[in-house]
Amino acid sequence: MPKNDTSGMRVTTTDKCLAYFFLLAGSFFFIAPFFWLLASSVKSTEEMFVYPPQWIPKVFHWENYTNAMIFIPFWSYTKNTLIICVWNVIGNVLSASLVAYGFSRIRWKGREFFFYLMLGTMILPPQVTMIPVFIIFRTIRAIDTYIPLILPSFFGAPFFVFLLRQFFRGIPESLSEAARIDGCSEFRIFFRLIIPLSVPALVTVALFTFIGSWVDFMGPLIYLQSPEKFTLSLGLQQFQGSHTLEWGMLMAASAMMMLPIVALFFVAQKAFIRGIVTSGLKG
């Protein structure tokens, strides 16, 4: 029987079936490249380029995975990547939340002006500031270290500040006022009240930061020179030689690099979706 939803519109069984059909059809276009990557990771090079394409290989070449981990120091690159990711997550969550708290919960002269000025910096593409930032890090002799890849996260990313500000504005102001009456300082209110209530938004920032750092290629390419300091994204480039390209091992390494991100998203998807949805409820 048809039911009434919260907006008063009647939703029939046919409408639900059509919605599920289009969602499943649309999801196929997103899943297909991922499935092709997994299938190609256990194919031979010849099977990858046959026409018509073969989705399921005749023989599964599982040795592509072991060969890929031998061809490059896979676990060393994974450790380097994790170091950068963890520090970036700490830096972005801490700095963005502190700045967002100042823009959302503390009243001070010029707050809105500086907030919109900060948002205006999002208009600048990273290519515009790439050379000046490189000169700064070269001046302080931070090239071939992880400092240029980690330090910027401790200065607050404008998008994350905006995301957390919107979430903080949705928390009732009466809670903060009651804490101030009890003698709590702003830092105590922030750490004991706002942070525990903002876990979904903080998880969202952490996920975005982790994924961005995990797949970052341009940053390590610019600042890292020693092979022992390379990340996984730079390691994938080593499968491409001067005259050959190890397709099987490249696909296997790419699959192993992507699986942690997929697993992390499924583990934290409820908090991630809640953080995204509720961050824009209050302007």
mmCIF file of N, CA and C in Angstrom, residues 8-130:
data_model
loop_
_atom_site.group_PDB
_atom_site.id
_atom_site.type_symbol
_atom_site.label_atom_id
_atom_site.label_comp_id
_atom_site.label_asym_id
_atom_site.label_seq_id
_atom_site.Cartn_x
_atom_site.Cartn_y
_atom_site.Cartn_z
ATOM 1 N N GLY A 8 4.777 14.680 2.763
ATOM 2 C CA GLY A 8 3.381 14.638 2.367
ATOM 3 C C GLY A 8 3.142 14.022 1.005
ATOM 4 N N MET A 9 4.170 13.653 0.279
ATOM 5 C CA MET A 9 4.024 13.054 -1.040
ATOM 6 C C MET A 9 3.815 11.558 -0.896
ATOM 7 N N ARG A 10 2.960 10.981 -1.753
ATOM 8 C CA ARG A 10 2.666 9.555 -1.721
ATOM 9 C C ARG A 10 3.734 8.803 -2.502
ATOM 10 N N VAL A 11 4.331 7.813 -1.858
ATOM 11 C CA VAL A 11 5.370 6.992 -2.474
ATOM 12 C C VAL A 11 4.806 5.597 -2.673
ATOM 13 N N THR A 12 4.708 5.173 -3.919
ATOM 14 C CA THR A 12 4.151 3.863 -4.234
ATOM 15 C C THR A 12 5.266 2.843 -4.376
ATOM 16 N N THR A 13 4.862 1.572 -4.435
ATOM 17 C CA THR A 13 5.835 0.495 -4.619
ATOM 18 C C THR A 13 6.535 0.619 -5.965
ATOM 19 N N THR A 14 5.780 1.066 -6.982
ATOM 20 C CA THR A 14 6.380 1.252 -8.314
ATOM 21 C C THR A 14 7.469 2.315 -8.282
ATOM 22 N N ASP A 15 7.219 3.397 -7.546
ATOM 23 C CA ASP A 15 8.232 4.451 -7.429
ATOM 24 C C ASP A 15 9.495 3.926 -6.770
ATOM 25 N N LYS A 16 9.325 3.117 -5.733
ATOM 26 C CA LYS A 16 10.486 2.556 -5.051
ATOM 27 C C LYS A 16 11.267 1.623 -5.977
ATOM 28 N N CYS A 17 10.551 0.797 -6.717
ATOM 29 C CA CYS A 17 11.220 -0.130 -7.649
ATOM 30 C C CYS A 17 11.998 0.628 -8.710
ATOM 31 N N LEU A 18 11.394 1.697 -9.243
ATOM 32 C CA LEU A 18 12.094 2.504 -10.244
ATOM 33 C C LEU A 18 13.322 3.176 -9.637
ATOM 34 N N ALA A 19 13.180 3.655 -8.420
ATOM 35 C CA ALA A 19 14.318 4.303 -7.768
ATOM 36 C C ALA A 19 15.453 3.310 -7.560
ATOM 37 N N TYR A 20 15.125 2.106 -7.077
ATOM 38 C CA TYR A 20 16.162 1.094 -6.865
ATOM 39 C C TYR A 20 16.804 0.675 -8.181
ATOM 40 N N PHE A 21 15.990 0.602 -9.238
ATOM 41 C CA PHE A 21 16.531 0.204 -10.548
ATOM 42 C C PHE A 21 17.551 1.218 -11.047
ATOM 43 N N PHE A 22 17.206 2.504 -10.979
ATOM 44 C CA PHE A 22 18.130 3.529 -11.464
ATOM 45 C C PHE A 22 19.364 3.636 -10.571
ATOM 46 N N LEU A 23 19.192 3.415 -9.271
ATOM 47 C CA LEU A 23 20.356 3.431 -8.381
ATOM 48 C C LEU A 23 21.296 2.273 -8.686
ATOM 49 N N LEU A 24 20.731 1.083 -8.926
ATOM 50 C CA LEU A 24 21.572 -0.071 -9.259
ATOM 51 C C LEU A 24 22.252 0.113 -10.605
ATOM 52 N N ALA A 25 21.495 0.670 -11.581
ATOM 53 C CA ALA A 25 22.087 0.904 -12.903
ATOM 54 C C ALA A 25 23.202 1.941 -12.818
ATOM 55 N N GLY A 26 22.988 2.988 -12.015
ATOM 56 C CA GLY A 26 24.031 3.995 -11.869
ATOM 57 C C GLY A 26 25.241 3.480 -11.123
ATOM 58 N N SER A 27 24.997 2.618 -10.125
ATOM 59 C CA SER A 27 26.128 2.078 -9.357
ATOM 60 C C SER A 27 27.025 1.195 -10.215
ATOM 61 N N PHE A 28 26.453 0.600 -11.268
ATOM 62 C CA PHE A 28 27.259 -0.260 -12.140
ATOM 63 C C PHE A 28 28.392 0.536 -12.786
ATOM 64 N N PHE A 29 28.110 1.780 -13.191
ATOM 65 C CA PHE A 29 29.133 2.589 -13.854
ATOM 66 C C PHE A 29 30.253 2.983 -12.895
ATOM 67 N N PHE A 30 29.957 3.007 -11.594
ATOM 68 C CA PHE A 30 31.001 3.304 -10.614
ATOM 69 C C PHE A 30 31.758 2.049 -10.210
ATOM 70 N N ILE A 31 31.068 0.908 -10.194
ATOM 71 C CA ILE A 31 31.708 -0.336 -9.772
ATOM 72 C C ILE A 31 32.529 -0.946 -10.894
ATOM 73 N N ALA A 32 32.112 -0.721 -12.149
ATOM 74 C CA ALA A 32 32.776 -1.366 -13.287
ATOM 75 C C ALA A 32 34.276 -1.076 -13.347
ATOM 76 N N PRO A 33 34.737 0.176 -13.220
ATOM 77 C CA PRO A 33 36.199 0.401 -13.248
ATOM 78 C C PRO A 33 36.935 -0.300 -12.120
ATOM 79 N N PHE A 34 36.326 -0.344 -10.928
ATOM 80 C CA PHE A 34 36.958 -1.029 -9.802
ATOM 81 C C PHE A 34 37.038 -2.533 -10.062
ATOM 82 N N PHE A 35 35.967 -3.100 -10.613
ATOM 83 C CA PHE A 35 35.992 -4.529 -10.926
ATOM 84 C C PHE A 35 36.995 -4.820 -12.028
ATOM 85 N N TRP A 36 37.097 -3.933 -13.021
ATOM 86 C CA TRP A 36 38.068 -4.131 -14.101
ATOM 87 C C TRP A 36 39.491 -4.078 -13.563
ATOM 88 N N LEU A 37 39.746 -3.199 -12.590
ATOM 89 C CA LEU A 37 41.068 -3.136 -11.971
ATOM 90 C C LEU A 37 41.394 -4.447 -11.264
ATOM 91 N N LEU A 38 40.445 -4.969 -10.494
ATOM 92 C CA LEU A 38 40.681 -6.225 -9.787
ATOM 93 C C LEU A 38 40.886 -7.375 -10.764
ATOM 94 N N ALA A 39 40.075 -7.398 -11.835
ATOM 95 C CA ALA A 39 40.224 -8.471 -12.820
ATOM 96 C C ALA A 39 41.553 -8.367 -13.553
ATOM 97 N N SER A 40 41.967 -7.157 -13.887
ATOM 98 C CA SER A 40 43.227 -6.973 -14.605
ATOM 99 C C SER A 40 44.429 -7.300 -13.737
ATOM 100 N N SER A 41 44.265 -7.198 -12.415
ATOM 101 C CA SER A 41 45.395 -7.477 -11.529
ATOM 102 C C SER A 41 45.786 -8.951 -11.522
ATOM 103 N N VAL A 42 44.911 -9.820 -12.018
ATOM 104 C CA VAL A 42 45.222 -11.256 -12.073
ATOM 105 C C VAL A 42 45.230 -11.761 -13.518
ATOM 106 N N LYS A 43 45.420 -10.842 -14.460
ATOM 107 C CA LYS A 43 45.497 -11.204 -15.869
ATOM 108 C C LYS A 43 46.941 -11.160 -16.348
ATOM 109 N N SER A 44 47.167 -11.821 -17.455
ATOM 110 C CA SER A 44 48.432 -11.648 -18.155
ATOM 111 C C SER A 44 48.343 -10.397 -19.019
ATOM 112 N N THR A 45 49.472 -9.903 -19.467
ATOM 113 C CA THR A 45 49.471 -8.689 -20.284
ATOM 114 C C THR A 45 48.694 -8.885 -21.571
ATOM 115 N N GLU A 46 48.773 -10.066 -22.165
ATOM 116 C CA GLU A 46 48.070 -10.329 -23.415
ATOM 117 C C GLU A 46 46.556 -10.263 -23.219
ATOM 118 N N GLU A 47 46.054 -10.776 -22.088
ATOM 119 C CA GLU A 47 44.613 -10.797 -21.856
ATOM 120 C C GLU A 47 44.050 -9.401 -21.620
ATOM 121 N N MET A 48 44.881 -8.463 -21.186
ATOM 122 C CA MET A 48 44.373 -7.118 -20.914
ATOM 123 C C MET A 48 43.976 -6.377 -22.182
ATOM 124 N N PHE A 49 44.587 -6.733 -23.314
ATOM 125 C CA PHE A 49 44.391 -5.959 -24.537
ATOM 126 C C PHE A 49 43.665 -6.751 -25.621
ATOM 127 N N VAL A 50 43.029 -7.866 -25.259
ATOM 128 C CA VAL A 50 42.268 -8.629 -26.243
ATOM 129 C C VAL A 50 40.958 -7.906 -26.530
ATOM 130 N N TYR A 51 40.433 -8.143 -27.718
ATOM 131 C CA TYR A 51 39.137 -7.556 -28.093
ATOM 132 C C TYR A 51 38.258 -8.658 -28.671
ATOM 133 N N PRO A 52 37.039 -8.796 -28.162
ATOM 134 C CA PRO A 52 36.382 -7.998 -27.114
ATOM 135 C C PRO A 52 36.994 -8.244 -25.742
ATOM 136 N N PRO A 53 36.854 -7.285 -24.845
ATOM 137 C CA PRO A 53 37.487 -7.422 -23.520
ATOM 138 C C PRO A 53 36.960 -8.633 -22.754
ATOM 139 N N GLN A 54 37.837 -9.260 -21.995
ATOM 140 C CA GLN A 54 37.473 -10.388 -21.142
ATOM 141 C C GLN A 54 37.432 -9.914 -19.690
ATOM 142 N N TRP A 55 36.240 -9.949 -19.112
ATOM 143 C CA TRP A 55 36.091 -9.500 -17.735
ATOM 144 C C TRP A 55 36.663 -10.522 -16.755
ATOM 145 N N ILE A 56 36.516 -11.790 -17.075
ATOM 146 C CA ILE A 56 37.029 -12.838 -16.208
ATOM 147 C C ILE A 56 38.201 -13.513 -16.910
ATOM 148 N N PRO A 57 39.392 -13.486 -16.320
ATOM 149 C CA PRO A 57 40.546 -14.120 -16.974
ATOM 150 C C PRO A 57 40.406 -15.641 -16.999
ATOM 151 N N LYS A 58 40.979 -16.251 -18.042
ATOM 152 C CA LYS A 58 40.949 -17.709 -18.135
ATOM 153 C C LYS A 58 41.851 -18.335 -17.075
ATOM 154 N N VAL A 59 42.991 -17.714 -16.836
ATOM 155 C CA VAL A 59 43.920 -18.191 -15.815
ATOM 156 C C VAL A 59 44.211 -17.031 -14.864
ATOM 157 N N PHE A 60 44.059 -17.281 -13.578
ATOM 158 C CA PHE A 60 44.298 -16.231 -12.585
ATOM 159 C C PHE A 60 45.781 -16.198 -12.230
ATOM 160 N N HIS A 61 46.409 -15.070 -12.520
ATOM 161 C CA HIS A 61 47.837 -14.908 -12.248
ATOM 162 C C HIS A 61 48.011 -14.197 -10.904
ATOM 163 N N TRP A 62 47.877 -14.953 -9.829
ATOM 164 C CA TRP A 62 48.005 -14.375 -8.485
ATOM 165 C C TRP A 62 49.438 -13.930 -8.203
ATOM 166 N N GLU A 63 50.369 -14.433 -8.996
ATOM 167 C CA GLU A 63 51.754 -14.044 -8.764
ATOM 168 C C GLU A 63 52.006 -12.574 -9.049
ATOM 169 N N ASN A 64 51.057 -11.904 -9.731
ATOM 170 C CA ASN A 64 51.215 -10.465 -9.965
ATOM 171 C C ASN A 64 51.336 -9.706 -8.648
ATOM 172 N N TYR A 65 50.620 -10.162 -7.614
ATOM 173 C CA TYR A 65 50.657 -9.487 -6.328
ATOM 174 C C TYR A 65 52.005 -9.691 -5.638
ATOM 175 N N THR A 66 52.476 -10.911 -5.602
ATOM 176 C CA THR A 66 53.772 -11.158 -4.966
ATOM 177 C C THR A 66 54.905 -10.512 -5.744
ATOM 178 N N ASN A 67 54.811 -10.543 -7.076
ATOM 179 C CA ASN A 67 55.850 -9.903 -7.889
ATOM 180 C C ASN A 67 55.858 -8.389 -7.697
ATOM 181 N N ALA A 68 54.677 -7.813 -7.531
ATOM 182 C CA ALA A 68 54.596 -6.359 -7.343
ATOM 183 C C ALA A 68 55.259 -5.944 -6.035
ATOM 184 N N MET A 69 55.071 -6.740 -4.982
ATOM 185 C CA MET A 69 55.676 -6.404 -3.693
ATOM 186 C C MET A 69 57.181 -6.627 -3.684
ATOM 187 N N ILE A 70 57.659 -7.461 -4.625
ATOM 188 C CA ILE A 70 59.094 -7.678 -4.743
ATOM 189 C C ILE A 70 59.728 -6.633 -5.657
ATOM 190 N N PHE A 71 58.993 -6.238 -6.696
ATOM 191 C CA PHE A 71 59.526 -5.304 -7.685
ATOM 192 C C PHE A 71 59.852 -3.955 -7.056
ATOM 193 N N ILE A 72 59.005 -3.503 -6.129
ATOM 194 C CA ILE A 72 59.252 -2.259 -5.385
ATOM 195 C C ILE A 72 59.221 -2.579 -3.896
ATOM 196 N N PRO A 73 59.893 -1.794 -3.057
ATOM 197 C CA PRO A 73 59.796 -2.002 -1.594
ATOM 198 C C PRO A 73 58.419 -1.575 -1.090
ATOM 199 N N PHE A 74 57.420 -2.424 -1.353
ATOM 200 C CA PHE A 74 56.022 -2.064 -1.130
ATOM 201 C C PHE A 74 55.753 -1.688 0.327
ATOM 202 N N TRP A 75 56.212 -2.489 1.267
ATOM 203 C CA TRP A 75 55.902 -2.234 2.674
ATOM 204 C C TRP A 75 56.644 -1.006 3.199
ATOM 205 N N SER A 76 57.813 -0.734 2.681
ATOM 206 C CA SER A 76 58.519 0.480 3.074
ATOM 207 C C SER A 76 57.775 1.716 2.586
ATOM 208 N N TYR A 77 57.293 1.671 1.343
ATOM 209 C CA TYR A 77 56.512 2.787 0.809
ATOM 210 C C TYR A 77 55.187 2.941 1.571
ATOM 211 N N THR A 78 54.607 1.814 1.974
ATOM 212 C CA THR A 78 53.365 1.876 2.747
ATOM 213 C C THR A 78 53.599 2.557 4.087
ATOM 214 N N LYS A 79 54.711 2.222 4.746
ATOM 215 C CA LYS A 79 55.036 2.854 6.019
ATOM 216 C C LYS A 79 55.237 4.356 5.851
ATOM 217 N N ASN A 80 55.951 4.760 4.810
ATOM 218 C CA ASN A 80 56.162 6.187 4.563
ATOM 219 C C ASN A 80 54.838 6.908 4.319
ATOM 220 N N THR A 81 53.970 6.280 3.557
ATOM 221 C CA THR A 81 52.672 6.887 3.261
ATOM 222 C C THR A 81 51.826 7.011 4.518
ATOM 223 N N LEU A 82 51.851 5.987 5.368
ATOM 224 C CA LEU A 82 51.073 6.026 6.605
ATOM 225 C C LEU A 82 51.574 7.115 7.542
ATOM 226 N N ILE A 83 52.885 7.310 7.600
ATOM 227 C CA ILE A 83 53.430 8.373 8.446
ATOM 228 C C ILE A 83 52.872 9.734 8.023
ATOM 229 N N ILE A 84 52.899 9.985 6.728
ATOM 230 C CA ILE A 84 52.390 11.261 6.220
ATOM 231 C C ILE A 84 50.896 11.380 6.472
ATOM 232 N N CYS A 85 50.136 10.304 6.233
ATOM 233 C CA CYS A 85 48.688 10.338 6.402
ATOM 234 C C CYS A 85 48.298 10.599 7.852
ATOM 235 N N VAL A 86 48.930 9.906 8.778
ATOM 236 C CA VAL A 86 48.565 10.050 10.189
ATOM 237 C C VAL A 86 48.842 11.463 10.680
ATOM 238 N N TRP A 87 50.002 12.010 10.347
ATOM 239 C CA TRP A 87 50.313 13.368 10.778
ATOM 240 C C TRP A 87 49.398 14.394 10.123
ATOM 241 N N ASN A 88 49.042 14.188 8.878
ATOM 242 C CA ASN A 88 48.117 15.105 8.213
ATOM 243 C C ASN A 88 46.729 15.047 8.837
ATOM 244 N N VAL A 89 46.289 13.862 9.212
ATOM 245 C CA VAL A 89 44.991 13.739 9.874
ATOM 246 C C VAL A 89 45.003 14.486 11.199
ATOM 247 N N ILE A 90 46.070 14.292 11.984
ATOM 248 C CA ILE A 90 46.180 15.004 13.265
ATOM 249 C C ILE A 90 46.207 16.518 13.045
ATOM 250 N N GLY A 91 47.003 16.959 12.074
ATOM 251 C CA GLY A 91 47.124 18.389 11.829
ATOM 252 C C GLY A 91 45.834 19.022 11.360
ATOM 253 N N ASN A 92 45.153 18.401 10.408
ATOM 254 C CA ASN A 92 43.917 18.987 9.878
ATOM 255 C C ASN A 92 42.788 18.961 10.889
ATOM 256 N N VAL A 93 42.626 17.861 11.603
ATOM 257 C CA VAL A 93 41.550 17.778 12.588
ATOM 258 C C VAL A 93 41.762 18.805 13.696
ATOM 259 N N LEU A 94 42.981 18.929 14.179
ATOM 260 C CA LEU A 94 43.253 19.856 15.278
ATOM 261 C C LEU A 94 43.143 21.312 14.833
ATOM 262 N N SER A 95 43.829 21.667 13.749
ATOM 263 C CA SER A 95 43.854 23.072 13.327
ATOM 264 C C SER A 95 42.502 23.531 12.790
ATOM 265 N N ALA A 96 41.863 22.722 11.956
ATOM 266 C CA ALA A 96 40.580 23.124 11.372
ATOM 267 C C ALA A 96 39.500 23.245 12.433
ATOM 268 N N SER A 97 39.511 22.352 13.424
ATOM 269 C CA SER A 97 38.496 22.434 14.471
ATOM 270 C C SER A 97 38.698 23.665 15.349
ATOM 271 N N LEU A 98 39.936 24.010 15.657
ATOM 272 C CA LEU A 98 40.194 25.201 16.470
ATOM 273 C C LEU A 98 39.767 26.477 15.737
ATOM 274 N N VAL A 99 40.138 26.570 14.452
ATOM 275 C CA VAL A 99 39.766 27.758 13.679
ATOM 276 C C VAL A 99 38.251 27.822 13.502
ATOM 277 N N ALA A 100 37.623 26.674 13.225
ATOM 278 C CA ALA A 100 36.166 26.646 13.050
ATOM 279 C C ALA A 100 35.450 27.038 14.339
ATOM 280 N N TYR A 101 36.004 26.656 15.477
ATOM 281 C CA TYR A 101 35.394 27.045 16.752
ATOM 282 C C TYR A 101 35.434 28.559 16.926
ATOM 283 N N GLY A 102 36.557 29.176 16.549
ATOM 284 C CA GLY A 102 36.651 30.621 16.652
ATOM 285 C C GLY A 102 35.700 31.339 15.719
ATOM 286 N N PHE A 103 35.441 30.766 14.554
ATOM 287 C CA PHE A 103 34.539 31.396 13.591
ATOM 288 C C PHE A 103 33.069 31.140 13.903
ATOM 289 N N SER A 104 32.764 30.158 14.725
ATOM 290 C CA SER A 104 31.364 29.782 14.922
ATOM 291 C C SER A 104 30.852 30.041 16.335
ATOM 292 N N ARG A 105 31.702 29.926 17.350
ATOM 293 C CA ARG A 105 31.216 29.972 18.732
ATOM 294 C C ARG A 105 31.711 31.176 19.528
ATOM 295 N N ILE A 106 32.679 31.906 18.996
ATOM 296 C CA ILE A 106 33.212 33.073 19.704
ATOM 297 C C ILE A 106 32.888 34.323 18.884
ATOM 298 N N ARG A 107 32.307 35.307 19.515
ATOM 299 C CA ARG A 107 31.961 36.553 18.830
ATOM 300 C C ARG A 107 33.118 37.545 18.970
ATOM 301 N N TRP A 108 33.595 38.016 17.829
ATOM 302 C CA TRP A 108 34.665 39.001 17.833
ATOM 303 C C TRP A 108 34.534 39.868 16.586
ATOM 304 N N LYS A 109 35.059 41.059 16.667
ATOM 305 C CA LYS A 109 34.906 42.042 15.599
ATOM 306 C C LYS A 109 35.643 41.578 14.339
ATOM 307 N N GLY A 110 34.950 41.628 13.222
ATOM 308 C CA GLY A 110 35.534 41.230 11.945
ATOM 309 C C GLY A 110 35.487 39.740 11.679
ATOM 310 N N ARG A 111 34.713 38.994 12.483
ATOM 311 C CA ARG A 111 34.676 37.539 12.327
ATOM 312 C C ARG A 111 34.166 37.129 10.949
ATOM 313 N N GLU A 112 33.063 37.697 10.522
ATOM 314 C CA GLU A 112 32.480 37.310 9.231
ATOM 315 C C GLU A 112 33.390 37.730 8.079
ATOM 316 N N PHE A 113 34.031 38.900 8.201
ATOM 317 C CA PHE A 113 34.921 39.363 7.129
ATOM 318 C C PHE A 113 36.081 38.401 6.935
ATOM 319 N N PHE A 114 36.713 38.022 8.019
ATOM 320 C CA PHE A 114 37.866 37.133 7.907
ATOM 321 C C PHE A 114 37.450 35.718 7.498
ATOM 322 N N PHE A 115 36.225 35.337 7.870
ATOM 323 C CA PHE A 115 35.751 34.023 7.449
ATOM 324 C C PHE A 115 35.583 33.983 5.929
ATOM 325 N N TYR A 116 34.937 34.995 5.361
ATOM 326 C CA TYR A 116 34.754 35.032 3.910
ATOM 327 C C TYR A 116 36.080 35.266 3.182
ATOM 328 N N LEU A 117 36.994 35.978 3.828
ATOM 329 C CA LEU A 117 38.322 36.135 3.238
ATOM 330 C C LEU A 117 39.035 34.785 3.163
ATOM 331 N N MET A 118 38.869 33.986 4.215
ATOM 332 C CA MET A 118 39.455 32.649 4.194
ATOM 333 C C MET A 118 38.823 31.796 3.093
ATOM 334 N N LEU A 119 37.491 31.881 2.947
ATOM 335 C CA LEU A 119 36.831 31.128 1.888
ATOM 336 C C LEU A 119 37.303 31.573 0.510
ATOM 337 N N GLY A 120 37.647 32.859 0.381
ATOM 338 C CA GLY A 120 38.131 33.352 -0.903
ATOM 339 C C GLY A 120 39.426 32.705 -1.332
ATOM 340 N N THR A 121 40.214 32.220 -0.372
ATOM 341 C CA THR A 121 41.466 31.553 -0.743
ATOM 342 C C THR A 121 41.221 30.227 -1.450
ATOM 343 N N MET A 122 40.011 29.669 -1.316
ATOM 344 C CA MET A 122 39.701 28.416 -2.000
ATOM 345 C C MET A 122 39.603 28.608 -3.505
ATOM 346 N N ILE A 123 39.442 29.860 -3.936
ATOM 347 C CA ILE A 123 39.353 30.135 -5.370
ATOM 348 C C ILE A 123 40.696 29.927 -6.058
ATOM 349 N N LEU A 124 41.777 30.171 -5.321
ATOM 350 C CA LEU A 124 43.108 30.045 -5.908
ATOM 351 C C LEU A 124 43.434 28.581 -6.174
ATOM 352 N N PRO A 125 43.774 28.231 -7.395
ATOM 353 C CA PRO A 125 44.197 26.853 -7.668
ATOM 354 C C PRO A 125 45.564 26.591 -7.051
ATOM 355 N N PRO A 126 45.843 25.350 -6.673
ATOM 356 C CA PRO A 126 47.135 25.058 -6.027
ATOM 357 C C PRO A 126 48.333 25.330 -6.928
ATOM 358 N N GLN A 127 48.125 25.333 -8.248
ATOM 359 C CA GLN A 127 49.239 25.596 -9.166
ATOM 360 C C GLN A 127 49.761 27.025 -9.020
ATOM 361 N N VAL A 128 48.908 27.947 -8.547
ATOM 362 C CA VAL A 128 49.327 29.333 -8.397
ATOM 363 C C VAL A 128 50.334 29.485 -7.257
ATOM 364 N N THR A 129 50.120 28.752 -6.172
ATOM 365 C CA THR A 129 50.987 28.874 -4.998
ATOM 366 C C THR A 129 52.075 27.803 -4.950
ATOM 367 N N MET A 130 52.123 26.934 -5.926
ATOM 368 C CA MET A 130 53.065 25.810 -5.885
ATOM 369 C C MET A 130 54.516 26.293 -5.856
#
